[in-house]
Short mmCIF file of C-alpha atoms and ligand atoms in Angstrom, two decimals:
data_model
loop_
_atom_site.label_atom_id
_atom_site.label_comp_id
_atom_site.label_asym_id
_atom_site.label_seq_id
_atom_site.Cartn_x
_atom_site.Cartn_y
_atom_site.Cartn_z
CA UNK A 152 111.58 77.36 118.19
CA UNK A 153 111.38 79.66 114.33
CA UNK A 154 111.01 83.78 115.23
CA UNK A 155 107.42 84.78 115.96
CA UNK A 156 106.67 86.28 112.61
CA UNK A 157 103.25 86.71 112.95
CA UNK A 158 103.25 88.14 116.36
CA UNK A 159 101.19 90.91 116.62
CA UNK A 160 102.95 92.45 120.33
CA UNK A 161 105.39 94.83 118.35
CA UNK A 162 108.74 94.26 119.43
CA UNK A 163 111.12 95.09 122.76
CA UNK A 164 114.27 94.54 121.41
CA UNK A 165 116.32 95.76 124.98
CA UNK A 166 113.45 93.86 126.99
CA UNK A 167 115.78 91.03 129.71
CA UNK A 168 113.71 88.08 128.89
CA UNK A 169 114.42 88.85 125.01
CA UNK A 170 114.18 85.32 123.87
CA UNK A 171 117.67 83.69 122.09
CA UNK A 172 115.66 82.50 118.36
CA UNK A 173 114.42 86.65 118.55
CA UNK A 174 117.87 87.68 120.39
CA UNK A 175 119.66 86.18 116.64
CA UNK A 176 117.19 87.11 114.68
CA UNK A 177 118.77 90.63 115.42
CA UNK A 178 122.56 90.30 115.33
CA UNK A 179 121.93 89.06 112.03
CA UNK A 180 119.54 91.32 110.73
CA UNK A 181 120.80 93.55 108.51
CA UNK A 182 120.07 97.53 109.89
CA UNK A 183 117.70 100.19 108.46
CA UNK A 184 114.53 97.45 107.92
CA UNK A 185 112.97 97.35 111.06
CA UNK A 186 113.76 100.47 112.24
CA UNK A 187 115.02 103.67 110.13
CA UNK A 188 118.78 104.10 110.15
CA UNK A 189 120.31 107.62 109.68
CA UNK A 190 121.17 108.89 105.59
CA UNK A 191 120.87 111.57 105.02
CA UNK A 192 123.53 110.69 103.24
CA UNK A 193 123.32 108.44 100.75
CA UNK A 194 125.73 106.21 98.92
CA UNK A 195 123.82 103.99 96.78
CA UNK A 196 126.93 101.77 94.25
CA UNK A 197 125.39 98.99 91.86
CA UNK A 198 128.32 96.56 91.21
CA UNK A 199 128.37 93.50 88.78
CA UNK A 200 130.48 90.67 90.01
CA UNK A 201 131.69 88.57 86.34
CA UNK A 202 133.76 85.90 88.89
CA UNK A 203 131.80 83.26 91.89
CA UNK A 204 134.27 83.13 94.01
CA UNK A 205 135.56 86.96 94.05
CA UNK A 206 131.77 88.27 93.95
CA UNK A 207 131.50 85.72 97.60
CA UNK A 208 135.46 87.23 99.20
CA UNK A 209 134.47 91.26 98.13
CA UNK A 210 130.50 90.33 99.95
CA UNK A 211 132.38 89.04 102.97
CA UNK A 212 134.63 91.08 103.64
CA UNK A 213 132.01 94.45 103.51
CA UNK A 214 130.02 92.37 105.45
CA UNK A 215 132.77 91.48 108.22
CA UNK A 216 134.22 94.60 107.57
CA UNK A 217 132.08 97.53 107.89
CA UNK A 218 128.62 96.06 108.91
CA UNK A 219 126.54 96.02 111.94
CA UNK A 220 123.49 94.16 112.69
CA UNK A 221 120.17 95.09 113.48
CA UNK A 222 120.81 94.56 117.65
CA UNK A 223 123.62 97.18 116.68
CA UNK A 224 122.09 99.96 115.42
CA UNK A 225 119.27 99.54 117.48
CA UNK A 226 121.49 100.27 120.64
CA UNK A 227 123.76 103.28 118.45
CA UNK A 228 120.11 104.94 119.21
CA UNK A 229 119.62 104.26 122.97
CA UNK A 230 123.18 105.69 122.99
CA UNK A 231 122.43 108.62 121.09
CA UNK A 232 119.17 109.68 122.36
CA UNK A 233 120.90 108.61 126.06
CA UNK A 234 124.69 110.42 126.14
CA UNK A 235 125.14 111.31 122.56
CA UNK A 236 127.41 108.84 121.28
CA UNK A 237 127.21 109.25 117.70
CA UNK A 238 126.67 105.75 116.31
CA UNK A 239 128.72 104.46 112.55
CA UNK A 240 127.37 104.22 108.95
CA UNK A 241 124.67 102.19 107.49
CA UNK A 242 126.14 99.54 104.87
CA UNK A 243 123.53 96.96 103.31
CA UNK A 244 124.39 94.89 100.99
CA UNK A 245 120.93 94.07 98.73
CA UNK A 246 122.00 90.74 95.71
CA UNK A 247 119.86 90.71 92.97
CA UNK A 248 118.21 87.39 91.65
CA UNK A 249 121.02 87.29 88.73
CA UNK A 250 123.45 88.74 91.33
CA UNK A 251 121.89 85.03 93.06
CA UNK A 252 123.19 82.22 90.09
CA UNK A 253 126.95 84.48 89.34
CA UNK A 254 127.30 84.00 92.58
CA UNK A 255 126.88 80.95 91.53
CA UNK A 256 123.74 79.40 93.28
CA UNK A 257 122.31 77.66 91.26
CA UNK A 258 117.96 77.52 88.62
CA UNK A 259 117.48 75.29 91.31
CA UNK A 260 118.89 77.02 94.48
CA UNK A 261 116.74 80.50 93.63
CA UNK A 262 113.67 78.79 93.02
CA UNK A 263 114.34 78.76 97.46
CA UNK A 264 113.09 82.61 96.85
CA UNK A 265 109.39 82.61 97.24
CA UNK A 266 108.61 85.71 95.53
CA UNK A 267 108.39 85.75 91.69
CA UNK A 268 108.77 89.52 90.86
CA UNK A 269 112.37 88.89 92.40
CA UNK A 270 113.14 86.10 90.92
CA UNK A 271 112.25 87.77 87.57
CA UNK A 272 113.88 91.09 88.48
CA UNK A 273 112.62 93.86 87.70
CA UNK A 274 113.29 94.53 84.03
CA UNK A 275 110.00 91.48 83.10
CA UNK A 276 107.80 93.22 85.14
CA UNK A 277 107.66 96.70 82.94
CA UNK A 278 103.73 94.81 81.59
CA UNK A 279 102.63 94.35 85.70
CA UNK A 280 103.63 98.03 87.11
CA UNK A 281 103.10 100.12 83.98
CA UNK A 282 106.24 100.69 83.67
CA UNK A 283 109.21 102.98 81.11
CA UNK A 284 110.01 99.92 78.60
CA UNK A 285 113.91 98.89 79.69
CA UNK A 286 115.65 100.81 76.61
CA UNK A 287 114.04 104.36 78.43
CA UNK A 288 116.38 103.76 81.31
CA UNK A 289 119.19 105.09 82.38
CA UNK A 290 121.43 102.90 80.80
CA UNK A 291 123.36 101.65 84.41
CA UNK A 292 120.12 99.93 85.11
CA UNK A 293 119.45 98.08 81.95
CA UNK A 294 122.56 95.45 82.53
CA UNK A 295 122.55 93.17 84.87
CA UNK A 296 123.33 94.27 87.75
CA UNK A 297 124.44 92.39 90.87
CA UNK A 298 124.44 93.99 93.89
CA UNK A 299 123.46 97.18 95.65
CA UNK A 300 125.54 98.92 98.32
CA UNK A 301 124.01 101.44 100.31
CA UNK A 302 126.36 103.82 102.76
CA UNK A 303 124.27 105.91 104.27
CA UNK A 304 125.15 108.05 107.65
CA UNK A 305 123.87 112.18 108.45
CA UNK A 306 127.43 113.48 107.62
CA UNK A 307 129.40 113.39 104.03
CA UNK A 308 132.73 112.81 105.48
CA UNK A 309 131.85 109.50 106.66
CA UNK A 310 130.73 108.42 103.35
CA UNK A 311 132.60 109.15 100.73
CA UNK A 312 135.02 107.56 103.01
CA UNK A 313 133.53 104.02 103.22
CA UNK A 314 132.20 104.60 99.80
CA UNK A 315 135.69 104.75 99.18
CA UNK A 316 136.84 101.87 100.83
CA UNK A 317 134.66 99.34 99.32
CA UNK A 318 134.91 100.58 96.24
CA UNK A 319 138.29 100.63 96.06
CA UNK A 320 138.46 97.17 97.31
CA UNK A 321 136.11 96.19 94.42
CA UNK A 322 137.46 92.99 92.62
CA UNK A 323 139.41 93.77 89.33
CA UNK A 324 136.60 90.90 87.53
CA UNK A 325 133.97 92.94 89.18
CA UNK A 326 132.74 95.84 87.67
CA UNK A 327 130.97 99.24 89.78
CA UNK A 328 128.25 99.82 86.93
CA UNK A 329 126.48 102.77 88.11
CA UNK A 330 126.09 105.17 91.74
CA UNK A 331 123.19 107.54 92.94
CA UNK A 332 124.06 109.92 96.01
CA UNK A 333 121.44 110.81 97.72
CA UNK A 334 120.92 113.91 100.52
CA UNK A 335 117.82 114.14 102.71
CA UNK A 336 116.52 117.66 101.83
CA UNK A 337 114.12 119.61 105.23
CA UNK A 338 111.11 122.39 106.14
CA UNK A 339 112.57 125.22 108.38
CA UNK A 340 110.45 122.78 111.00
CA UNK A 341 113.18 120.54 110.23
CA UNK A 342 110.87 117.60 108.66
CA UNK A 343 111.89 115.38 105.92
CA UNK A 344 110.45 116.69 102.38
CA UNK A 345 110.30 115.65 99.10
CA UNK A 346 111.32 117.65 95.75
CA UNK A 347 107.92 118.87 95.50
CA UNK A 348 108.01 120.39 99.04
CA UNK A 349 106.37 117.60 100.73
CA UNK A 350 106.90 116.08 104.56
CA UNK A 351 107.75 112.88 103.27
CA UNK A 352 108.52 110.15 105.80
CA UNK A 353 106.26 109.97 108.23
CA UNK A 354 103.75 107.27 107.77
CA UNK A 355 105.84 104.08 108.70
CA UNK A 356 104.75 101.11 109.77
CA UNK A 357 106.47 99.64 113.05
CA UNK A 358 108.14 97.09 114.52
CA UNK A 359 110.03 98.11 117.81
CA UNK A 360 107.68 98.56 121.06
CA UNK A 361 109.98 101.92 121.30
CA UNK A 362 108.48 102.99 118.58
CA UNK A 363 105.67 102.19 118.50
CA UNK A 364 105.18 103.65 122.59
CA UNK A 365 105.99 107.33 121.35
CA UNK A 366 103.02 107.25 119.08
CA UNK A 367 99.09 108.42 119.64
CA UNK A 368 97.61 106.13 117.88
CA UNK A 369 93.95 106.18 118.73
CA UNK A 370 92.42 105.70 114.82
CA UNK A 371 95.69 104.77 113.80
CA UNK A 372 97.45 101.34 115.48
CA UNK A 373 101.11 102.29 113.79
CA UNK A 374 101.72 98.31 115.48
CA UNK A 375 102.86 95.73 112.30
CA UNK A 376 104.22 92.52 112.85
CA UNK A 377 107.94 91.50 111.66
CA UNK A 378 106.17 89.42 108.79
CA UNK A 379 105.61 93.00 106.46
CA UNK A 380 108.83 93.28 106.00
CA UNK A 381 111.07 89.79 107.01
CA UNK A 382 111.30 85.72 105.49
CA UNK A 383 113.73 83.85 106.25
CA UNK A 384 116.80 83.95 104.51
CA UNK A 385 117.35 80.47 102.08
CA UNK A 386 120.80 80.37 102.04
CA UNK A 387 122.01 80.98 105.48
CA UNK A 388 122.26 78.79 108.67
CA UNK A 389 119.85 78.06 109.98
CA UNK A 390 116.65 79.91 108.15
CA UNK A 391 114.88 80.19 111.51
CA UNK A 392 115.67 82.39 112.93
CA UNK A 393 118.60 84.04 110.16
CA UNK A 394 115.94 86.36 108.01
CA UNK A 395 116.58 88.67 105.12
CA UNK A 396 114.15 91.23 103.87
CA UNK A 397 112.96 92.16 99.31
CA UNK A 398 114.17 95.53 98.53
CA UNK A 399 113.35 97.55 95.33
CA UNK A 400 114.78 100.38 94.79
CA UNK A 401 113.51 102.44 91.49
CA UNK A 402 115.21 106.09 90.70
CA UNK A 403 112.48 108.27 90.08
CA UNK A 404 112.75 111.50 88.93
CA UNK A 405 110.30 114.31 89.71
CA UNK A 406 109.53 116.85 86.90
CA UNK A 407 109.08 119.70 89.37
CA UNK A 408 108.27 122.81 86.92
CA UNK A 409 105.67 120.55 85.53
CA UNK A 410 104.01 119.23 90.00
CA UNK A 411 104.36 123.19 90.62
CA UNK A 412 101.94 124.42 87.29
CA UNK A 413 99.82 121.64 88.05
CA UNK A 414 98.64 122.50 91.09
CA UNK A 415 98.96 126.37 90.56
CA UNK A 416 96.29 125.23 87.36
CA UNK A 417 94.45 123.65 89.43
CA UNK A 418 93.87 125.90 92.76
CA UNK A 419 92.82 128.62 89.18
CA UNK A 420 90.34 125.82 88.24
CA UNK A 421 88.90 125.37 91.75
CA UNK A 422 88.05 129.32 91.91
CA UNK A 423 91.19 129.13 95.56
CA UNK A 424 91.61 131.57 96.96
CA UNK A 425 94.47 133.13 99.22
CA UNK A 426 95.84 130.70 102.19
CA UNK A 427 93.54 128.12 99.81
CA UNK A 428 94.93 127.62 97.02
CA UNK A 429 97.66 125.07 98.69
CA UNK A 430 94.93 122.80 99.18
CA UNK A 431 94.88 122.04 96.03
CA UNK A 432 98.53 120.16 96.46
CA UNK A 433 96.66 117.89 98.94
CA UNK A 434 94.35 117.43 97.29
CA UNK A 435 97.21 115.41 95.28
CA UNK A 436 99.80 114.61 98.19
CA UNK A 437 96.78 113.87 100.67
CA UNK A 438 98.32 115.54 102.79
CA UNK A 439 99.84 119.49 102.78
CA UNK A 440 103.12 120.64 102.80
CA UNK A 441 103.90 120.83 105.83
CA UNK A 442 102.45 116.86 106.73
CA UNK A 443 98.91 118.13 108.19
CA UNK A 444 96.45 115.31 106.94
CA UNK A 445 94.07 117.07 104.15
CA UNK A 446 90.92 114.62 105.85
CA UNK A 447 91.81 116.30 109.53
CA UNK A 448 91.59 119.87 108.43
CA UNK A 449 91.06 121.97 105.72
CA UNK A 450 94.08 124.16 105.79
CA UNK A 451 98.42 123.19 107.06
CA UNK A 452 98.97 123.98 110.24
CA UNK A 453 98.56 122.36 114.01
CA UNK A 454 101.75 121.15 115.46
CA UNK A 455 103.77 117.87 114.89
CA UNK A 456 103.02 117.00 111.29
CA UNK A 457 99.76 113.83 112.67
CA UNK A 458 99.74 110.35 111.60
CA UNK A 459 96.79 108.72 114.11
CA UNK A 460 94.48 109.02 111.22
CA UNK A 461 91.54 107.42 109.09
CA UNK A 462 90.15 108.08 105.72
CA UNK A 463 87.04 106.78 107.88
CA UNK A 464 83.41 108.60 107.49
CA UNK A 465 85.56 110.78 104.78
CA UNK A 466 83.56 110.45 101.21
CA UNK A 467 85.84 111.86 99.48
CA UNK A 468 84.86 115.53 99.71
CA UNK A 469 87.91 115.90 101.78
CA UNK A 470 90.67 113.88 101.42
CA UNK A 471 90.43 112.42 98.36
CA UNK A 472 89.87 108.73 96.65
CA UNK A 473 93.38 109.78 94.71
CA UNK A 474 95.34 111.36 97.19
CA UNK A 475 98.69 109.61 96.86
CA UNK A 476 98.59 108.58 100.93
CA UNK A 477 95.02 107.69 100.45
CA UNK A 478 96.26 105.13 97.52
CA UNK A 479 97.86 103.74 99.29
CA UNK A 480 97.50 103.35 102.57
CA UNK A 481 93.74 103.79 102.68
CA UNK A 482 94.35 103.01 106.06
CA UNK A 483 91.24 100.80 106.26
CA UNK A 484 91.36 98.03 104.98
CA UNK A 485 94.93 96.02 103.87
CA UNK A 486 97.14 96.49 106.52
CA UNK A 487 99.20 93.23 105.03
CA UNK A 488 99.99 95.73 102.08
CA UNK A 489 102.69 98.58 103.70
CA UNK A 490 106.02 98.08 102.86
CA UNK A 491 109.18 100.64 105.66
CA UNK A 492 109.78 102.68 103.13
CA UNK A 493 113.56 104.28 103.26
CA UNK A 494 114.13 106.33 100.59
CA UNK A 495 115.97 109.19 100.31
CA UNK A 496 116.25 112.79 97.63
CA UNK A 497 118.39 112.89 94.97
CA UNK A 498 119.31 116.27 93.13
CA UNK A 499 121.14 119.74 93.87
CA UNK A 500 118.76 122.30 92.83
CA UNK A 501 119.53 126.22 94.46
CA UNK A 502 115.96 127.53 95.76
CA UNK A 503 113.61 126.20 98.53
CA UNK A 504 111.36 123.11 97.67
CA UNK A 505 109.49 124.63 100.28
CA UNK A 506 107.72 128.24 99.52
CA UNK A 507 106.18 129.69 96.96
CA UNK A 508 108.19 130.36 94.38
CA UNK A 509 106.93 130.58 91.00
CA UNK A 510 106.57 127.65 88.54
CA UNK A 511 109.62 128.75 86.19
CA UNK A 512 112.38 128.60 88.86
CA UNK A 513 111.39 125.12 89.74
CA UNK A 514 113.75 122.43 88.17
CA UNK A 515 111.62 120.45 85.28
CA UNK A 516 114.65 116.94 86.09
CA UNK A 517 117.79 115.70 86.78
CA UNK A 518 115.47 115.48 91.12
CA UNK A 519 114.31 113.46 91.74
CA UNK A 520 113.76 110.10 95.39
CA UNK A 521 115.90 106.93 94.94
CA UNK A 522 112.75 105.08 96.43
CA UNK A 523 113.45 101.85 98.50
CA UNK A 524 111.02 100.20 100.43
CA UNK A 525 111.49 96.59 102.11
CA UNK A 526 108.81 94.83 101.58
CA UNK A 527 108.51 90.53 102.77
CA UNK A 528 106.84 89.45 98.91
CA UNK A 529 107.35 92.68 96.16
CA UNK A 530 104.16 90.92 94.06
CA UNK A 531 102.12 91.52 97.16
CA UNK A 532 103.08 95.16 98.70
CA UNK A 533 105.30 97.14 96.00
CA UNK A 534 103.98 95.34 93.29
CA UNK A 535 100.10 95.33 94.30
CA UNK A 536 99.98 99.06 95.73
CA UNK A 537 102.12 100.44 92.57
CA UNK A 538 99.72 98.78 90.05
CA UNK A 539 95.62 97.49 92.41
CA UNK A 540 95.72 100.75 94.32
CA UNK A 541 98.20 103.75 92.46
CA UNK A 542 97.32 102.71 88.48
CA UNK A 543 93.45 101.64 88.89
CA UNK A 544 91.79 104.95 88.68
CA UNK A 545 88.50 102.96 90.38
CA UNK A 546 89.59 101.56 92.92
CA UNK A 547 87.58 102.27 95.76
CA UNK A 548 85.84 104.20 93.35
CA UNK A 549 85.02 103.74 90.35
CA UNK A 550 86.49 106.68 88.40
CA UNK A 551 87.68 108.34 91.14
CA UNK A 552 91.57 108.55 88.85
CA UNK A 553 94.92 106.99 89.20
CA UNK A 554 97.52 108.11 91.68
CA UNK A 555 97.99 111.66 90.48
CA UNK A 556 101.69 111.52 92.41
CA UNK A 557 103.08 108.14 90.84
CA UNK A 558 100.12 106.69 88.95
CA UNK A 559 101.57 105.30 85.69
CA UNK A 560 100.20 104.08 81.99
CA UNK A 561 97.85 106.33 80.79
CA UNK A 562 95.33 108.53 82.60
CA UNK A 563 91.96 108.25 80.23
CA UNK A 564 89.29 109.31 82.00
CA UNK A 565 87.72 112.42 83.72
CA UNK A 566 87.78 113.40 88.12
CA UNK A 567 86.27 115.90 89.39
CA UNK A 568 87.79 117.47 93.13
CA UNK A 569 85.86 118.74 96.17
CA UNK A 570 85.10 122.51 95.36
CA UNK A 571 84.53 123.49 99.78
CA UNK A 572 85.89 120.51 101.70
CA UNK A 573 84.01 118.73 103.36
CA UNK A 574 81.41 119.52 100.88
CA UNK A 575 79.40 117.38 98.15
CA UNK A 576 79.96 119.77 95.89
CA UNK A 577 81.76 119.12 93.15
CA UNK A 578 84.08 120.47 90.15
CA UNK A 579 83.19 119.14 86.42
CA UNK A 580 85.05 117.13 85.47
CA UNK A 581 87.94 117.30 84.30
CA UNK A 582 91.02 115.44 82.88
CA UNK A 583 93.51 113.98 85.92
CA UNK A 584 96.11 115.52 86.44
CA UNK A 585 99.61 115.06 83.45
CA UNK A 586 102.14 112.59 85.05
CA UNK A 587 104.99 114.49 86.56
CA UNK A 588 107.14 111.36 88.35
CA UNK A 589 109.11 109.59 85.83
CA UNK A 590 111.43 105.75 86.45
CA UNK A 591 114.24 105.83 85.19
CA UNK A 592 115.48 102.05 86.45
CA UNK A 593 115.83 100.30 89.06
CA UNK A 594 116.12 96.67 90.79
CA UNK A 595 114.80 93.95 92.68
CA UNK A 596 117.16 92.51 95.79
CA UNK A 597 117.49 90.96 98.44
CA UNK A 598 119.03 91.77 101.65
CA UNK A 599 120.14 88.84 103.00
CA UNK A 600 121.03 87.15 106.54
CA UNK A 601 124.63 88.73 108.01
CA UNK A 602 125.04 84.76 108.28
CA UNK A 603 124.81 84.71 104.45
CA UNK A 604 127.00 87.21 103.99
CA UNK A 605 129.87 86.09 106.97
CA UNK A 606 129.98 82.48 105.92
CA UNK A 607 130.46 83.38 102.01
C1 HEM B 295 103.20 108.53 101.62
C2 HEM B 295 105.64 111.15 97.98
C3 HEM B 295 106.50 107.39 95.62
C4 HEM B 295 103.88 105.42 99.06
C5 HEM B 295 104.45 110.23 100.88
C6 HEM B 295 104.49 111.64 101.53
C7 HEM B 295 104.63 111.92 100.02
C8 HEM B 295 105.10 111.26 99.25
C9 HEM B 295 104.70 112.85 101.15
C10 HEM B 295 103.22 111.86 102.57
C11 HEM B 295 104.45 111.42 103.41
C12 HEM B 295 103.74 110.23 104.40
O1 HEM B 295 102.27 110.05 105.40
O2 HEM B 295 105.06 109.33 105.22
C13 HEM B 295 105.93 110.06 97.05
C14 HEM B 295 106.95 111.24 95.74
C15 HEM B 295 106.28 109.81 95.43
C16 HEM B 295 106.80 108.82 95.86
C17 HEM B 295 107.16 112.45 95.89
C18 HEM B 295 107.93 109.92 94.62
C19 HEM B 295 108.70 110.64 93.50
C20 HEM B 295 105.76 107.31 96.01
C21 HEM B 295 105.82 104.83 95.52
C22 HEM B 295 105.67 103.62 96.06
C23 HEM B 295 104.89 105.46 97.98
C24 HEM B 295 107.00 104.67 94.52
C25 HEM B 295 104.29 102.13 96.43
C26 HEM B 295 104.80 101.88 95.41
C27 HEM B 295 103.63 105.61 99.75
C28 HEM B 295 103.08 105.60 101.14
C29 HEM B 295 103.41 106.31 101.53
C30 HEM B 295 103.91 107.88 101.49
C31 HEM B 295 102.87 103.92 101.25
C32 HEM B 295 102.69 106.59 103.47
C33 HEM B 295 101.64 106.70 103.36
C34 HEM B 295 100.54 106.45 104.75
O3 HEM B 295 100.87 104.99 105.27
O4 HEM B 295 99.66 107.48 104.68
N1 HEM B 295 105.06 110.04 100.01
N2 HEM B 295 105.99 109.32 97.85
N3 HEM B 295 104.80 106.37 97.27
N4 HEM B 295 104.02 106.76 99.60
FE1 HEM B 295 105.17 108.50 98.03
#
């Protein structure tokens, strides 16, 4: 029996009654797809092969020497919670369409991948999501990338060691085209944040029963079927039991200084005073810096970062329709669009991203987000979110504007913002806030099953 990816019940992965096919699926699935792996320290290596046999041997070596399965990862998480026993580092592999070709898969074979965006590669999808032209991407991303190797852990030491070992194992025919270093950032409450200073990574589709059971879920159901992220791995020995996931990687540079100036200007325009000024940024993101959802409260605070909410009954006078989290997850529909986000921040800075220091003290470049997400369809999930939701100023309601955080392309129409939280009075129409996130390059990959990688 093939694994039922559409089962609405979250997966009880350690249940004694788990069927053999699902066990085989977990034993052959890469970690970090169904459940986020610790990756406070992250190295991302972009590789080009140039020799099919040597490329295959390299991937097989990485898989058999350093990679664990999704099931092993889940057991490690359980052992850490119960006995404090530290887990092993994460090593993940993604292969691009060009990579599959270079590894010896024919054009006809590669058509087995159902996803059009994957088969095109990110460079040929620029127009679809209004990305900058490829000539403006960083050089490494302008090249033909065949594979990405992800190495993550909560300590820098194991990542550095593994990174050196894996680079050392590259055959002479292969090239290391580039490397990104991700480093997690946390606010004083210990929550993970991104460079604009906001808590990030809180809202996720959850697939596992133990994760779902820990969540309050009166209004928002965080449980999702495996079909949101898994597809049969077409080249595995048994695609009914061996799965993979499409991985989108995008380097997104953040102009923090400009974003902070925008927050200040918007607060001035709306006449917001004192603690109310933080509402300006919250209207752009949809959450306050501490993660408090704007649709639920006019001010930050209120305990652990909530995720049990919808926008029901909010006509845009609390959280604008353009707010980043409202654009990218409207919550009352579109559940099949949600991806498993697994990004990490990059770049070092001397200031504290969460405080109220003047914008002039903030970095204007060289920092940002290594956006990564697992999808079962790049076209219907990542690209749909970027284009049809974030990039559409008329989404949900006419003239509500682009996503102020990730919207790309011209922002011609004027928009209004609520002046008082929950009240109908709107600001006079004003230009949309300028773009402060710039795509510097990326690629679409498929994270294949371990069964495929071990058999190369
Ligand atoms: C949520 C920031 C890029 C999709 C969030 C949150 C923040 C944030 C602060 C709230 C935390 C949470 O609810 O988990 C950013 C920044 C980005 C970026 C600074 C770029 C530098 C993207 C991109 C996409 C995306 C490229 C997809 C096209 C989402 C989704 C959520 C989210 C789906 C969860 C919404 C929900 O379920 O409520 N982002 N993000 N983000 N973001 Fe982004």
